[in-house]
mmCIF file of C-alpha atoms in Angstrom:
data_model
loop_
_atom_site.group_PDB
_atom_site.id
_atom_site.type_symbol
_atom_site.label_atom_id
_atom_site.label_comp_id
_atom_site.label_asym_id
_atom_site.label_seq_id
_atom_site.Cartn_x
_atom_site.Cartn_y
_atom_site.Cartn_z
ATOM 1 C CA GLU J 1 28.552 -28.020 5.208
ATOM 2 C CA LEU J 2 28.733 -24.343 6.093
ATOM 3 C CA PRO J 3 31.882 -22.320 5.404
ATOM 4 C CA GLU J 4 34.170 -21.817 8.379
ATOM 5 C CA ASN J 5 33.198 -18.171 8.810
ATOM 6 C CA LEU J 6 29.584 -19.269 9.406
ATOM 7 C CA THR J 7 30.353 -21.925 11.971
ATOM 8 C CA LYS J 8 32.509 -19.952 14.399
ATOM 9 C CA ASP J 9 29.449 -18.450 16.078
ATOM 10 C CA PRO J 10 26.161 -19.958 14.915
ATOM 11 C CA TYR J 11 24.126 -17.420 16.887
ATOM 12 C CA THR J 12 25.488 -14.309 15.176
ATOM 13 C CA ILE J 13 24.252 -13.083 11.785
ATOM 14 C CA ASN J 14 26.676 -10.355 10.765
ATOM 15 C CA SER J 15 26.242 -10.250 6.998
ATOM 16 C CA TYR J 16 23.592 -10.631 4.324
ATOM 17 C CA TYR J 17 25.331 -13.792 3.092
ATOM 18 C CA ARG J 18 25.216 -15.328 6.531
ATOM 19 C CA MET J 19 21.571 -14.410 6.965
ATOM 20 C CA THR J 20 20.521 -16.097 3.702
ATOM 21 C CA LYS J 21 22.494 -19.226 4.625
ATOM 22 C CA ALA J 22 20.881 -19.339 8.052
ATOM 23 C CA CYS J 23 17.393 -18.593 6.771
ATOM 24 C CA ASN J 24 17.192 -20.942 3.772
ATOM 25 C CA GLY J 25 13.711 -19.610 3.002
ATOM 26 C CA ASP J 26 12.377 -19.970 6.540
ATOM 27 C CA VAL J 27 11.385 -17.206 8.941
ATOM 28 C CA ILE J 28 14.048 -15.448 10.994
ATOM 29 C CA ALA J 29 12.614 -13.936 14.182
ATOM 30 C CA VAL J 30 14.439 -11.723 16.680
ATOM 31 C CA THR J 31 12.392 -10.950 19.789
ATOM 32 C CA ASN J 32 12.790 -8.533 22.708
ATOM 33 C CA ALA J 33 16.117 -7.293 21.348
ATOM 34 C CA ASP J 34 17.888 -3.999 22.013
ATOM 35 C CA ILE J 35 19.911 -3.006 18.928
ATOM 36 C CA LYS J 36 22.232 0.008 19.031
ATOM 37 C CA GLY J 37 24.515 1.558 16.435
ATOM 38 C CA LYS J 38 25.776 4.845 15.048
ATOM 39 C CA ILE J 39 24.892 5.245 11.356
ATOM 40 C CA TYR J 40 23.417 2.166 9.629
ATOM 41 C CA VAL J 41 21.263 0.383 12.207
ATOM 42 C CA GLY J 42 18.639 -2.278 11.505
ATOM 43 C CA GLY J 43 16.759 -4.647 13.773
ATOM 44 C CA ILE J 44 17.768 -7.703 11.726
ATOM 45 C CA ILE J 45 20.575 -6.538 9.457
ATOM 46 C CA SER J 46 22.476 -3.307 8.891
ATOM 47 C CA LYS J 47 22.617 -3.071 5.075
ATOM 48 C CA ALA J 48 21.206 -5.624 2.634
ATOM 49 C CA SER J 49 22.903 -6.635 -0.614
ATOM 50 C CA GLY J 50 19.846 -8.574 -1.811
ATOM 51 C CA PRO J 51 16.082 -8.939 -1.285
ATOM 52 C CA LEU J 52 14.709 -9.534 2.215
ATOM 53 C CA THR J 53 11.772 -11.757 3.103
ATOM 54 C CA ASN J 54 10.200 -13.528 6.088
ATOM 55 C CA LEU J 55 11.838 -11.454 8.825
ATOM 56 C CA ARG J 56 10.346 -10.633 12.233
ATOM 57 C CA PHE J 57 11.705 -8.216 14.826
ATOM 58 C CA SER J 58 10.419 -6.980 18.171
ATOM 59 C CA GLY J 59 12.363 -4.680 20.467
ATOM 60 C CA SER J 60 14.218 -1.400 20.026
ATOM 61 C CA VAL J 61 16.584 0.079 17.449
ATOM 62 C CA GLU J 62 18.571 3.060 18.740
ATOM 63 C CA GLY J 63 20.846 5.458 16.891
ATOM 64 C CA LEU J 64 23.774 6.485 19.064
ATOM 65 C CA LYS J 65 25.808 9.668 18.907
ATOM 66 C CA TYR J 66 28.619 9.209 16.414
ATOM 67 C CA TYR J 67 31.183 11.457 18.087
ATOM 68 C CA ASP J 68 31.810 11.439 21.814
ATOM 69 C CA ASP J 69 33.440 14.856 21.863
ATOM 70 C CA LYS J 70 30.631 16.869 23.397
ATOM 71 C CA ALA J 71 32.769 20.015 23.590
ATOM 72 C CA SER J 72 33.120 20.205 19.800
ATOM 73 C CA GLY J 73 29.417 19.763 19.220
ATOM 74 C CA SER J 74 30.186 17.463 16.280
ATOM 75 C CA SER J 75 27.735 14.826 15.105
ATOM 76 C CA ASP J 76 27.477 12.400 12.221
ATOM 77 C CA PRO J 77 25.880 13.919 9.097
ATOM 78 C CA LYS J 78 23.405 11.094 8.462
ATOM 79 C CA LYS J 79 21.631 8.229 10.193
ATOM 80 C CA TYR J 80 19.687 5.337 8.701
ATOM 81 C CA LEU J 81 17.522 3.391 11.148
ATOM 82 C CA GLY J 82 14.926 0.734 10.398
ATOM 83 C CA GLY J 83 13.003 -1.886 12.318
ATOM 84 C CA ILE J 84 14.222 -4.525 9.852
ATOM 85 C CA VAL J 85 17.087 -2.973 7.853
ATOM 86 C CA SER J 86 18.686 0.478 7.866
ATOM 87 C CA GLU J 87 18.384 1.019 4.086
ATOM 88 C CA SER J 88 17.743 -1.150 1.050
ATOM 89 C CA TYR J 89 18.222 -1.146 -2.716
ATOM 90 C CA HIS J 90 16.213 -4.370 -2.942
ATOM 91 C CA ASN J 91 12.652 -5.554 -2.359
ATOM 92 C CA ILE J 92 11.399 -6.207 1.170
ATOM 93 C CA THR J 93 8.480 -8.632 1.545
ATOM 94 C CA ASP J 94 6.649 -10.372 4.375
ATOM 95 C CA CYS J 95 8.551 -8.564 7.117
ATOM 96 C CA HIS J 96 7.089 -7.488 10.445
ATOM 97 C CA PHE J 97 8.205 -5.080 13.142
ATOM 98 C CA GLU J 98 6.956 -4.193 16.616
ATOM 99 C CA GLY J 99 8.860 -1.838 18.918
ATOM 100 C CA LYS J 100 10.841 1.413 18.918
ATOM 101 C CA VAL J 101 13.126 3.135 16.414
ATOM 102 C CA TYR J 102 14.701 6.286 17.792
ATOM 103 C CA SER J 103 17.663 8.545 18.375
ATOM 104 C CA ASN J 104 18.036 11.262 20.976
ATOM 105 C CA GLU J 105 20.673 13.033 18.914
ATOM 106 C CA ALA J 106 19.509 16.419 17.656
ATOM 107 C CA ASN J 107 20.729 18.664 14.835
ATOM 108 C CA VAL J 108 21.571 15.823 12.460
ATOM 109 C CA VAL J 109 20.779 17.124 8.992
ATOM 110 C CA ASP J 110 19.617 13.830 7.499
ATOM 111 C CA GLN J 111 17.959 11.182 9.668
ATOM 112 C CA TYR J 112 16.072 8.453 7.824
ATOM 113 C CA PHE J 113 13.919 6.396 10.213
ATOM 114 C CA GLY J 114 11.190 3.904 9.365
ATOM 115 C CA GLY J 115 9.292 1.004 10.878
ATOM 116 C CA ILE J 116 10.632 -1.319 8.162
ATOM 117 C CA THR J 117 13.567 0.645 6.758
ATOM 118 C CA GLY J 118 15.021 4.112 6.945
ATOM 119 C CA ARG J 119 15.382 4.495 3.184
ATOM 120 C CA THR J 120 14.695 2.646 -0.061
ATOM 121 C CA TRP J 121 16.639 3.304 -3.255
ATOM 122 C CA ASP J 122 16.101 2.814 -6.994
ATOM 123 C CA GLY J 123 12.537 1.570 -6.884
ATOM 124 C CA ALA J 124 12.930 -1.103 -4.215
ATOM 125 C CA ALA J 125 9.466 -2.324 -3.219
ATOM 126 C CA ILE J 126 7.985 -2.928 0.224
ATOM 127 C CA SER J 127 5.060 -5.344 0.282
ATOM 128 C CA ASN J 128 3.070 -7.530 2.674
ATOM 129 C CA CYS J 129 4.668 -5.939 5.743
ATOM 130 C CA THR J 130 3.180 -4.914 9.077
ATOM 131 C CA ILE J 131 4.414 -2.465 11.682
ATOM 132 C CA LYS J 132 2.453 -2.724 14.913
ATOM 133 C CA ASN J 133 2.420 -0.708 18.136
ATOM 134 C CA PHE J 134 5.576 1.138 17.197
ATOM 135 C CA GLU J 135 7.243 4.296 18.473
ATOM 136 C CA LEU J 136 9.412 6.317 16.096
ATOM 137 C CA ARG J 137 11.357 9.365 17.224
ATOM 138 C CA GLY J 138 13.763 11.367 15.112
ATOM 139 C CA GLU J 139 14.779 14.649 13.489
ATOM 140 C CA GLN J 140 13.327 14.389 9.949
ATOM 141 C CA PHE J 141 12.442 11.883 7.194
ATOM 142 C CA VAL J 142 10.467 9.674 9.578
ATOM 143 C CA GLY J 143 7.776 7.341 8.260
ATOM 144 C CA GLY J 144 5.641 4.595 9.719
ATOM 145 C CA ILE J 145 6.873 2.195 7.024
ATOM 146 C CA VAL J 146 9.853 3.973 5.432
ATOM 147 C CA GLY J 147 11.513 7.303 6.137
ATOM 148 C CA TYR J 148 12.434 8.149 2.536
ATOM 149 C CA ALA J 149 11.211 6.200 -0.505
ATOM 150 C CA SER J 150 12.915 6.670 -3.858
ATOM 151 C CA LEU J 151 10.655 5.609 -6.773
ATOM 152 C CA SER J 152 9.388 2.736 -4.649
ATOM 153 C CA VAL J 153 6.215 0.655 -4.618
ATOM 154 C CA ILE J 154 4.630 0.288 -1.187
ATOM 155 C CA GLU J 155 1.690 -2.084 -1.101
ATOM 156 C CA ASN J 156 -0.324 -4.435 1.082
ATOM 157 C CA ALA J 157 1.031 -2.977 4.317
ATOM 158 C CA TYR J 158 -0.323 -1.955 7.693
ATOM 159 C CA ALA J 159 1.120 0.459 10.252
ATOM 160 C CA THR J 160 -0.129 1.453 13.682
ATOM 161 C CA GLY J 161 1.735 3.410 16.335
ATOM 162 C CA ASN J 162 3.167 6.800 17.249
ATOM 163 C CA ILE J 163 5.693 9.167 15.678
ATOM 164 C CA GLU J 164 7.441 12.080 17.377
ATOM 165 C CA ILE J 165 9.557 14.293 15.136
ATOM 166 C CA ARG J 166 11.575 17.386 15.975
ATOM 167 C CA GLY J 167 11.957 18.584 12.386
ATOM 168 C CA ASN J 168 9.738 17.983 9.364
ATOM 169 C CA LYS J 169 9.022 15.498 6.557
ATOM 170 C CA THR J 170 7.092 12.807 8.359
ATOM 171 C CA GLY J 171 4.103 10.633 7.565
ATOM 172 C CA GLY J 172 2.183 7.633 8.789
ATOM 173 C CA ILE J 173 3.309 5.691 5.703
ATOM 174 C CA VAL J 174 6.399 7.479 4.365
ATOM 175 C CA GLY J 175 8.300 10.571 5.482
ATOM 176 C CA GLU J 176 9.163 11.719 1.960
ATOM 177 C CA TYR J 177 8.391 10.086 -1.397
ATOM 178 C CA LEU J 178 10.608 10.824 -4.403
ATOM 179 C CA VAL J 179 8.342 10.804 -7.447
ATOM 180 C CA THR J 180 10.726 11.605 -10.301
ATOM 181 C CA ASP J 181 14.400 11.015 -10.914
ATOM 182 C CA ASN J 182 16.434 13.428 -13.063
ATOM 183 C CA GLY J 183 13.282 14.818 -14.616
ATOM 184 C CA SER J 184 11.911 11.477 -15.835
ATOM 185 C CA GLU J 185 8.643 9.963 -14.711
ATOM 186 C CA GLY J 186 9.021 7.589 -11.797
ATOM 187 C CA VAL J 187 6.949 4.679 -10.573
ATOM 188 C CA ILE J 188 4.352 5.942 -8.123
ATOM 189 C CA CYS J 189 2.457 3.319 -6.214
ATOM 190 C CA ILE J 190 1.122 3.255 -2.682
ATOM 191 C CA ASN J 191 -1.582 0.642 -2.842
ATOM 192 C CA ASN J 192 -3.705 -1.040 -0.180
ATOM 193 C CA VAL J 193 -1.789 0.497 2.729
ATOM 194 C CA ILE J 194 -3.498 1.241 6.041
ATOM 195 C CA SER J 195 -1.908 3.692 8.458
ATOM 196 C CA LYS J 196 -3.277 4.363 11.928
ATOM 197 C CA VAL J 197 -0.446 6.518 13.215
ATOM 198 C CA ASN J 198 -0.456 9.407 15.676
ATOM 199 C CA ILE J 199 2.082 12.106 14.791
ATOM 200 C CA LEU J 200 3.507 14.654 17.217
ATOM 201 C CA THR J 201 5.497 17.306 15.370
ATOM 202 C CA TYR J 202 7.007 20.617 16.391
ATOM 203 C CA THR J 203 6.680 22.039 12.856
ATOM 204 C CA ASP J 204 3.758 22.403 10.454
ATOM 205 C CA VAL J 205 4.839 19.718 7.957
ATOM 206 C CA ALA J 206 3.315 16.273 8.547
ATOM 207 C CA GLY J 207 1.005 13.880 6.757
#
């Protein structure tokens, strides 16, 4: 029997705990969805506290303006957007995304946008994932699979689509890849990854 907080609305997955209870090892698929949020925005889940597997999402993930005070010109300092999850400290496997990840907000210093996730931390791996027919649009740190990868392994993945970036640090696989941490040698591995991504940039930094 599920805990009470899981039975109030069986159609809403609002936490990692609830997602794992609902999934039970099977595939979770969200189709033709329109997901909107301000800072941590993911197609399936906002922030994961454990590994993710067997997730499918099709639709759009949009980063909204954090402040509504247009006169002040204020905006949130960071945004994390991903087709599956906004950011992750844990491994992501067998996940698939098709759709759009974007924000029309300009002049945000750090935007991390990716077809699977905006940012990985502490060596979290991404494997056996596909990102098909996607559109990514952001300010900087935009990658077909992940916007910013920190000591991460990316393997057995496929990405095809289009990226438009107003700033810099973008790539068909990853926007920026952190190789070392505090001067020590990091794990570097991008293996068996195919990227067929068109990139439109207004700067001279793209890959």
